[in-house]
Short mmCIF file of C-alpha atoms in Angstrom, two decimals:
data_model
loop_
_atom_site.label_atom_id
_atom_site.label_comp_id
_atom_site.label_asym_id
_atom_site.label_seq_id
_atom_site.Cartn_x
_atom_site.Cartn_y
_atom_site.Cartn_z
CA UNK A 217 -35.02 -8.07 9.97
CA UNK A 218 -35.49 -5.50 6.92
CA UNK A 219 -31.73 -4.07 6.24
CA UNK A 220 -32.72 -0.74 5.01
CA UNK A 221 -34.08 -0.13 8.47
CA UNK A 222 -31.62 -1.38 10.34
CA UNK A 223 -28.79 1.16 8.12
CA UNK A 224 -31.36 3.74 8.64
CA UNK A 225 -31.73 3.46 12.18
CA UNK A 226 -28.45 1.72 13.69
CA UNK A 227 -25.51 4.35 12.78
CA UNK A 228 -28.09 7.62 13.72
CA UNK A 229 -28.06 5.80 17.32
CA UNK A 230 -24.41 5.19 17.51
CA UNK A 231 -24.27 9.25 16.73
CA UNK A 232 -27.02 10.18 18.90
CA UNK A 233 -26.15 8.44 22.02
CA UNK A 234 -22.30 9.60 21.76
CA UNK A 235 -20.19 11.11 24.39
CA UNK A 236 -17.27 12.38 25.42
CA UNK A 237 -15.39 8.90 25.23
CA UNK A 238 -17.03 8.06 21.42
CA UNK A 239 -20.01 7.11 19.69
CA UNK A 240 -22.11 4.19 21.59
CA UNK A 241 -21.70 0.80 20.32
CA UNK A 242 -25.33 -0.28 19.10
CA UNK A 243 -25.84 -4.31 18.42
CA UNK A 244 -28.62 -5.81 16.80
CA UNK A 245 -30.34 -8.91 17.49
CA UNK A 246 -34.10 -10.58 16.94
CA UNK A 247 -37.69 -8.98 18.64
CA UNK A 248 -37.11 -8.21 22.09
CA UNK A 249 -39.82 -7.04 24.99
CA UNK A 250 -36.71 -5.25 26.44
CA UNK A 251 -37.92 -3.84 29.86
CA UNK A 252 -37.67 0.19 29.98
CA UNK A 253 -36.26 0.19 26.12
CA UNK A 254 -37.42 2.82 23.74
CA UNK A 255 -40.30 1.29 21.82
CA UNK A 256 -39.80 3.16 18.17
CA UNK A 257 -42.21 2.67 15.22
CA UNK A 258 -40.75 2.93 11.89
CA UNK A 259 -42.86 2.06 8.56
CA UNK A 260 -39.94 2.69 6.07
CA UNK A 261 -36.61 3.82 6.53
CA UNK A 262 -37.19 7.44 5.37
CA UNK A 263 -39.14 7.60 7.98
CA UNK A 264 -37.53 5.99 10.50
CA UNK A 265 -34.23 8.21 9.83
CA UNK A 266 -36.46 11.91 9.97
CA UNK A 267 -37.85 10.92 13.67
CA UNK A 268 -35.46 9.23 14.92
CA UNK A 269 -33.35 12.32 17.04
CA UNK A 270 -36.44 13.38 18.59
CA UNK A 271 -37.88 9.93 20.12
CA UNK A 272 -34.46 9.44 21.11
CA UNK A 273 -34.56 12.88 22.80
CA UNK A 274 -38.46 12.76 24.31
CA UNK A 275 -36.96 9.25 25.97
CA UNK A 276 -34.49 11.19 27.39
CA UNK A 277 -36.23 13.62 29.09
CA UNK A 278 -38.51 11.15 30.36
CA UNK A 279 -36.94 8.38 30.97
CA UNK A 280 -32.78 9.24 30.93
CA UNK A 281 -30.61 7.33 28.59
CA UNK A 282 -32.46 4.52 26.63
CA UNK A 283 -30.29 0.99 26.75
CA UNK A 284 -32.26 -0.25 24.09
CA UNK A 285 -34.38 0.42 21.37
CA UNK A 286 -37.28 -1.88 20.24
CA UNK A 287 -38.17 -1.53 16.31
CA UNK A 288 -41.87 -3.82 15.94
CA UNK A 289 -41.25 -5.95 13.04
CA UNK A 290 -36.98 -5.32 12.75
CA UNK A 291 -35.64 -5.87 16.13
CA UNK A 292 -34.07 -4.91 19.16
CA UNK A 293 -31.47 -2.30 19.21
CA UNK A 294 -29.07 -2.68 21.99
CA UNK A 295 -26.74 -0.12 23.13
CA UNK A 296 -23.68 0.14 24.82
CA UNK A 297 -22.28 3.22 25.70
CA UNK A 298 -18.63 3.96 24.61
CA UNK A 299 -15.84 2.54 27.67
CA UNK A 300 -12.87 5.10 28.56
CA UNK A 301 -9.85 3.22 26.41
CA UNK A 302 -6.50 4.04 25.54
CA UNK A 303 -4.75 4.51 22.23
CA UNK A 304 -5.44 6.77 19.65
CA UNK A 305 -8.40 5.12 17.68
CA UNK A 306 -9.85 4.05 20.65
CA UNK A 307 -13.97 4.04 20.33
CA UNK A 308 -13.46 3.78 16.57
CA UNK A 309 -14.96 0.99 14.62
CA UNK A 310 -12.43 0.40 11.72
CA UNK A 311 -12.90 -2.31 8.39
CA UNK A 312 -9.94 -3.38 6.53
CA UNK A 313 -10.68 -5.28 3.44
CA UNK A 314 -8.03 -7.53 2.63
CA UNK A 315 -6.98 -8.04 5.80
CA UNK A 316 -6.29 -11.70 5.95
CA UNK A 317 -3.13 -11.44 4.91
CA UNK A 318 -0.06 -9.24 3.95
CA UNK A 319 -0.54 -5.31 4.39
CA UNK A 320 -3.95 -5.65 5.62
CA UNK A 321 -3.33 -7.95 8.55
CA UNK A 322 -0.33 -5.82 9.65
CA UNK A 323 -2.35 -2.23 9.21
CA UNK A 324 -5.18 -4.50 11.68
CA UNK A 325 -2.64 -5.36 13.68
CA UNK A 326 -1.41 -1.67 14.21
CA UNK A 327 -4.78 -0.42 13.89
CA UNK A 328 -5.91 -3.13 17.26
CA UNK A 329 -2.67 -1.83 18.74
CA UNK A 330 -4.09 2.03 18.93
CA UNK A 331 -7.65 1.42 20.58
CA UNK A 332 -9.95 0.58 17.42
CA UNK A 333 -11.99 -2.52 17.08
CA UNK A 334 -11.54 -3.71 13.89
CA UNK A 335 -13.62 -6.11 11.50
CA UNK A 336 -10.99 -8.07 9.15
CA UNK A 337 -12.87 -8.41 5.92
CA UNK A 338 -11.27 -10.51 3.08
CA UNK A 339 -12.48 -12.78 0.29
CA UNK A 340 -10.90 -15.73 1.92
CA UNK A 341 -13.63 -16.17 5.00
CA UNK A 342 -11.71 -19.19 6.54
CA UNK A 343 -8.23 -17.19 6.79
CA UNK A 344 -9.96 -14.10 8.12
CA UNK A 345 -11.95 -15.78 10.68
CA UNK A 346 -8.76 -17.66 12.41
CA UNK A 347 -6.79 -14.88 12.07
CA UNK A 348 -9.84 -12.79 13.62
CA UNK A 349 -10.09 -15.09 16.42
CA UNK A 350 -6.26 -15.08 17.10
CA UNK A 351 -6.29 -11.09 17.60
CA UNK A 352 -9.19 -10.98 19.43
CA UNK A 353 -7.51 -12.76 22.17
CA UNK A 354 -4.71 -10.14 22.72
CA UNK A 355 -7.02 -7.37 22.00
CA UNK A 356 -9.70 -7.73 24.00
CA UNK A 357 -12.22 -9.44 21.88
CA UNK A 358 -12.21 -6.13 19.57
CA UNK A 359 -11.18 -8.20 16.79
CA UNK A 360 -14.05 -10.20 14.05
CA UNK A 361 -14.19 -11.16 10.70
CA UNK A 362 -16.60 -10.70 8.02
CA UNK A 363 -16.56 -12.18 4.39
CA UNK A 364 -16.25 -9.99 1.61
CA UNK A 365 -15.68 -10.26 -2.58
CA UNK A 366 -15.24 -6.39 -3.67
CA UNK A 367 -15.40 -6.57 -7.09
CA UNK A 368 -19.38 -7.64 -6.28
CA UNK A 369 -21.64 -4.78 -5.18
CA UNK A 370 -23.74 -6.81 -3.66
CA UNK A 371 -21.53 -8.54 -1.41
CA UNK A 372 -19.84 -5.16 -0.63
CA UNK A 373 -23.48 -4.37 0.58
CA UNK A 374 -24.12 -7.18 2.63
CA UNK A 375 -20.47 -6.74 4.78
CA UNK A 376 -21.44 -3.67 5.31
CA UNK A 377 -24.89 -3.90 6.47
CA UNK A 378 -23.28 -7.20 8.55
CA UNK A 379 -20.92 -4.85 10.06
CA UNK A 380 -23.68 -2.06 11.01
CA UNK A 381 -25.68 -5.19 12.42
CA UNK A 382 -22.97 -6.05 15.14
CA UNK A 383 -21.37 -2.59 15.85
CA UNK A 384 -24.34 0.33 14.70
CA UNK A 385 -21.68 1.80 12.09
CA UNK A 386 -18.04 2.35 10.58
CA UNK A 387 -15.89 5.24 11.91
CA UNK A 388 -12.55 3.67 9.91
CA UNK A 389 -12.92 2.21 6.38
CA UNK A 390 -9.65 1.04 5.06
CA UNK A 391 -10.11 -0.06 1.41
CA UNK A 392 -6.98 -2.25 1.09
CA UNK A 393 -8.24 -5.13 -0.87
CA UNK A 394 -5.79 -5.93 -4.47
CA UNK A 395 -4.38 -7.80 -6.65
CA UNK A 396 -1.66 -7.43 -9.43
CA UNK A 397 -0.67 -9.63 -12.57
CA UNK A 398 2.23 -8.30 -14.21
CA UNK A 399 2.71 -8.52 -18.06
CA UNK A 400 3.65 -6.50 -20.84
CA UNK A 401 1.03 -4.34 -23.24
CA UNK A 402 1.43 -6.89 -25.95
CA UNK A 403 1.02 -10.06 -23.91
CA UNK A 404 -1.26 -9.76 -21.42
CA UNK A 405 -4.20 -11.49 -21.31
CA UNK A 406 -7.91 -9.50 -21.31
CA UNK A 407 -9.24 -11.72 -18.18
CA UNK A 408 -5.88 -10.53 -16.14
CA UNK A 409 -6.64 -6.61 -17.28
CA UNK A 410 -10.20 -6.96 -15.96
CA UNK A 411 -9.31 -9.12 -12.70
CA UNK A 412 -7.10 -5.91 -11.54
CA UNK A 413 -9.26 -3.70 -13.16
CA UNK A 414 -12.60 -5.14 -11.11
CA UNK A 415 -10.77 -5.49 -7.49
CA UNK A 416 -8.38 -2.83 -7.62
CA UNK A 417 -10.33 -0.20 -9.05
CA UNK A 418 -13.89 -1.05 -9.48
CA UNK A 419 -13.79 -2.42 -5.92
CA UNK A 420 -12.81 0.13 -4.47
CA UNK A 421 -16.13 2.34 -6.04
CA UNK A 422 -18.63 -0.38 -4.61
CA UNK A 423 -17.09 -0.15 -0.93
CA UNK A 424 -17.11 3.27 -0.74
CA UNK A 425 -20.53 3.05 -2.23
CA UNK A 426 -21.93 0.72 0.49
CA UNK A 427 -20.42 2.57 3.26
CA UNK A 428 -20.58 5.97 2.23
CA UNK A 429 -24.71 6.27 3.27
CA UNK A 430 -23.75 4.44 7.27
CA UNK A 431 -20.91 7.11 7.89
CA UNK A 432 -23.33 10.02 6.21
CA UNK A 433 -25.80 8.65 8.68
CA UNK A 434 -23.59 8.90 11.84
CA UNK A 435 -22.27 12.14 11.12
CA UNK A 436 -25.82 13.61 10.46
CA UNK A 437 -26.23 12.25 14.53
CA UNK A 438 -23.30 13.92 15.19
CA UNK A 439 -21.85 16.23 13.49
CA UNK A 440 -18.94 17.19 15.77
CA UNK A 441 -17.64 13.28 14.81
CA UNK A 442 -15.61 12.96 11.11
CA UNK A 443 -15.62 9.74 9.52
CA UNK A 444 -12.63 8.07 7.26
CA UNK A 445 -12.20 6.34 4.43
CA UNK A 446 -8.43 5.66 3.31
CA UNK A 447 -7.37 3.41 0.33
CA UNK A 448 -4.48 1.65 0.12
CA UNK A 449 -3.04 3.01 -3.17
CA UNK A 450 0.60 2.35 -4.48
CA UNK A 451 3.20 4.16 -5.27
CA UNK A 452 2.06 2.91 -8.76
CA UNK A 453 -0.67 5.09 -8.77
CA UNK A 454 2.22 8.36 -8.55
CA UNK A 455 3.94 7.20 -11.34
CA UNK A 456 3.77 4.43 -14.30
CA UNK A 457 4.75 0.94 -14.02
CA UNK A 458 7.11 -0.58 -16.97
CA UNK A 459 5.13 -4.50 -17.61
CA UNK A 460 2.67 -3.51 -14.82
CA UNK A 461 0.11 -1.06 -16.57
CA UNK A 462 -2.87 -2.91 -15.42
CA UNK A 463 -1.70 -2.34 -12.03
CA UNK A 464 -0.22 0.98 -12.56
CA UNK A 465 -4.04 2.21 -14.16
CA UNK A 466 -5.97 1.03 -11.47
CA UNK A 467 -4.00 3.34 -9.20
CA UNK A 468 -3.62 6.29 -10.76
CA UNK A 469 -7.66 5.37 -11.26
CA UNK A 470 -8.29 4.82 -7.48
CA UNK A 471 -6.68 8.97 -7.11
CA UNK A 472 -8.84 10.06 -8.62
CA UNK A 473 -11.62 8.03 -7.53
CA UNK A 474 -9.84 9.23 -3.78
CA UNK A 475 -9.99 13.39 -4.95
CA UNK A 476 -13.47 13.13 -6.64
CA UNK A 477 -15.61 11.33 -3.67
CA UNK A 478 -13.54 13.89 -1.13
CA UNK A 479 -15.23 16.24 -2.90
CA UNK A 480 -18.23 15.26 -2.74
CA UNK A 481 -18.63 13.41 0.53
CA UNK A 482 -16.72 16.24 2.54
CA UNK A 483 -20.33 17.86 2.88
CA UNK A 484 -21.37 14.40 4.50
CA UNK A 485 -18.71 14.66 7.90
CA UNK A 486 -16.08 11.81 5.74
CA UNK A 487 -12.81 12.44 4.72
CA UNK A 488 -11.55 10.44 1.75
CA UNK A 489 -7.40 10.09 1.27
CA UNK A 490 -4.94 7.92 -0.23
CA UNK A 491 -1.56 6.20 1.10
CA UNK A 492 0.66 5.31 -1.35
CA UNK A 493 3.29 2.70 -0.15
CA UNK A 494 6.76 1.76 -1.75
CA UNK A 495 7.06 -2.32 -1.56
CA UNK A 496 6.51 -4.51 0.98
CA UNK A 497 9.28 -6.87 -0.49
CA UNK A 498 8.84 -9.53 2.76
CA UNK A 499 4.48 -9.57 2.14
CA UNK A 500 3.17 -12.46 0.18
CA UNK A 501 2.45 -10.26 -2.58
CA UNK A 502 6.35 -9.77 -3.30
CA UNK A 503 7.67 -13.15 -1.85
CA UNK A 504 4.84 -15.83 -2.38
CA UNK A 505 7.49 -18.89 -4.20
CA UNK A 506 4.48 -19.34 -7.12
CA UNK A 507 2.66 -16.43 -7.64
CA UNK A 508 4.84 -12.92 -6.11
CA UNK A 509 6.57 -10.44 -7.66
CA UNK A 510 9.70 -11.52 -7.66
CA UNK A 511 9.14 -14.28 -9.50
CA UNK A 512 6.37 -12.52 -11.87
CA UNK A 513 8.80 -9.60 -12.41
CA UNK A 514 12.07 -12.03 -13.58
CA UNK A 515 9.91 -13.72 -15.85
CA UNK A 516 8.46 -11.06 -17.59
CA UNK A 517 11.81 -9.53 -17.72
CA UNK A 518 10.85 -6.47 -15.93
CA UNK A 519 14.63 -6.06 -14.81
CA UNK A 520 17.11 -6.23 -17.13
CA UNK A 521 19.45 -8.75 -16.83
CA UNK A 522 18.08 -10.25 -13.73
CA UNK A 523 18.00 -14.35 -13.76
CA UNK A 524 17.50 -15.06 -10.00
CA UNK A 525 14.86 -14.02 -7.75
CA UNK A 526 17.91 -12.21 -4.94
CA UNK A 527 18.56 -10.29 -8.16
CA UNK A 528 15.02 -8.92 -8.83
CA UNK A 529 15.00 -8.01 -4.95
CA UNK A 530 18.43 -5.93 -4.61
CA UNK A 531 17.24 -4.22 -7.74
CA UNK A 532 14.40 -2.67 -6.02
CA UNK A 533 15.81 -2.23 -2.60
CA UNK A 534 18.47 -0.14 -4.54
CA UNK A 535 15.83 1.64 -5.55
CA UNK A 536 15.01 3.03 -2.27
CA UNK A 537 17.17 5.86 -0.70
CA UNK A 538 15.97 4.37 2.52
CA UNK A 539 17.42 1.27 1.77
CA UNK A 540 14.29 -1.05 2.70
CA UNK A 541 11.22 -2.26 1.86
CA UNK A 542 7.60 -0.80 2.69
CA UNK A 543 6.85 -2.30 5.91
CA UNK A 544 2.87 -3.01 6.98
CA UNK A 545 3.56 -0.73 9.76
CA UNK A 546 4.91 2.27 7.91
CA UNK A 547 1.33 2.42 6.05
CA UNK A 548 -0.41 1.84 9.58
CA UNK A 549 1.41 5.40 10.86
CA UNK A 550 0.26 6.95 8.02
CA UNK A 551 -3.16 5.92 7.99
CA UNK A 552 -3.38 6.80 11.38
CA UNK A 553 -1.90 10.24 10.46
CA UNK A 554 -4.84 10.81 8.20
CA UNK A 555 -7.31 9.90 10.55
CA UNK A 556 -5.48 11.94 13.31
CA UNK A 557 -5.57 15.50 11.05
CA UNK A 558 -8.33 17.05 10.78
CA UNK A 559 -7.79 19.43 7.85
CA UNK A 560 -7.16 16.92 5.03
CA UNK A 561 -8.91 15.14 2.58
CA UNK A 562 -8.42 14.10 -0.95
CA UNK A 563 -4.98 13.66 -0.51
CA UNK A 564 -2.30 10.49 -1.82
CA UNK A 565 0.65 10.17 0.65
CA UNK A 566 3.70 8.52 -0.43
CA UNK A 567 4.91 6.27 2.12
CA UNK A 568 7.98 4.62 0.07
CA UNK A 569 10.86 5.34 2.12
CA UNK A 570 11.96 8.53 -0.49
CA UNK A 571 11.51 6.84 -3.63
CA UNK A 572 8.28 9.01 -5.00
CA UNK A 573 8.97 12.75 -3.58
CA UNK A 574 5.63 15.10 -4.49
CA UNK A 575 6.13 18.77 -5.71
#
């Protein structure tokens, strides 16, 4: 099965064959002699992409709506027409990266909760895949997992094309995947500067990268259909971050990253925005005994005077006019805001409770 085809041909079906309830869900498997299927020859997939509409459209006519289309020498390309659902991203496909764990199980969760199926994709397969399994059986099956290392283009590529393979495109792509490793200027160690650096900021560049072309695609199909990309940004990236500038860079980096591809990918149907959330101070990130924040920030002395843990955690609730930490589903509104407007893009929208205020 040749993937260029397959990202050349899948996503322009899930646009083509759309209706009123969504794009058509389009899975592919090996060479089929599918009875009544469109049989569609496609040498490269330049070609494949420029003829596609009208054998799609001649099958019509003759034949009504095609179920399947056969590609000689890739496969067969099975569709399913979009179901009536409820919720408010129902008939989307969504991919969270990162979603294993923390704020990108809880945005799946949310995201599961209002229609979408979504594709958990996270460096750590194993967790991914039981935690895939677990919300697929109170969502209907519309949850699956997918292994994926960001800071590697190549593996970005592969998720993708994995994902296209089993749904026909990406309507959602939540870029969530991070890491932090707090230190000071003086003291902090190249290889921790270039682990944030390569999954926080350079990660983000290679996912939008893979899936930019796949949402391009299905919007060319159907250009009444937007597509959304939304990174998970900090409210790090609004303003600096005393002992955490490796953290801090790679978010005000991923802005702009967020403004400049709006820019340029608005003339493609996809809108690109930013959320920015305060802390999730229960998440793993914050909490984790060994490796979170709490215990990172006390010992590199990020609060003054702080010698517990409970003390590094009222200092930044105080912090917060709302009183509370960031919680997963706070972010999950907000992405689903961004999806929901239509006249917005290149945008970063604080979601910390009234700590970062925009003017």
């Amino acid at each position: 099965m040749t993937t260029a085809l397959v990202n050349a041909i899948a996503p322009r079906l899930r646009g083509l064959l759309s209706t009123e309830a969504g794009p058509a869900v389009v899975a592919v498997s090996g060479p089929s002699d599918t009875e009544g299927a469109l049989v569609y020859e496609a040498a490269d997939a330049e070609s494949a992409a420029a003829g596609l509409a009208d054998a799609v459209a001649a099958h019509r006519a003759a034949h009504g709506e095609p179920g399947a289309v056969v590609v000689p020498g890739v496969g067969t390309f099975t569709i399913t027409p979009a179901a009536a659902a409820s919720g408010r991203l129902a008939g989307r496909v969504a991919m969270v990266t990162g979603a294993a764990q923390g704020f990108g199980l809880g945005i799946t969760e949310f995201l599961l909760g209002e229609g979408a199926t979504v594709v958990l994709a996270d460096l750590n397969a194993d967790l991914a895949a039981r935690e895939a399994e677990r919300l697929a059986s109170d969502f209907d099956g519309r949850a699956s997992s997918v292994r994926i290392d960001v800071s590697d283009p190549d593996s970005c590529q592969s998720a993708i094309a994995e994902v296209v393979t089993q749904f026909g495109g990406v309507d959602l792509f939540v870029s969530n995947a991070g890491v932090l490793r707090a230190e000071g200027v003086m003291t902090q160690s190249v290889a921790d500067f270039d682990l944030v650096t390569n999954v926080n900021y350079r990660g983000y560049f290679f996912a939008v990268r893979a899936v930019a072309p796949i949402m391009a695609a299905q919007h060319e199909a159907d250009p009444s259909r937007w597509l959304d990309i939304v990174e998970v940004n900090s409210k790090s990236g609004l303003e600096g971050s005393k002992r955490n500038f490796a953290y801090a860079g790679s978010k005000f980096g991923g802005i702009g990253l967020t403004q400049s591809f709006a820019l340029e990918l608005v003339e493609h149907g996809i809108k690109v925005n930013a959320v920015c959330p305060g802390n999730f101070l229960d998440g793993p990130l914050w909490a984790d005994p060994d490796r979170g924040l709490f215990v990172q920030y006390l010992a590199a002395g990020k609060v003054p005077g702080a010698t517990t843990v409970d003390e590094v955690r009222r200092f930044y609730e105080a912090k917060v006019p709302m009183g509370r930490g960031c919680l997963p589903s706070d972010v999950a509104r907000a992405i689903t805001y961004i999806v929901e407007q239509a006249y917005e893009t290149g945008q970063a929208v604080p979601v910390t409770g009234g700590q970062n205020m925009l003017n």
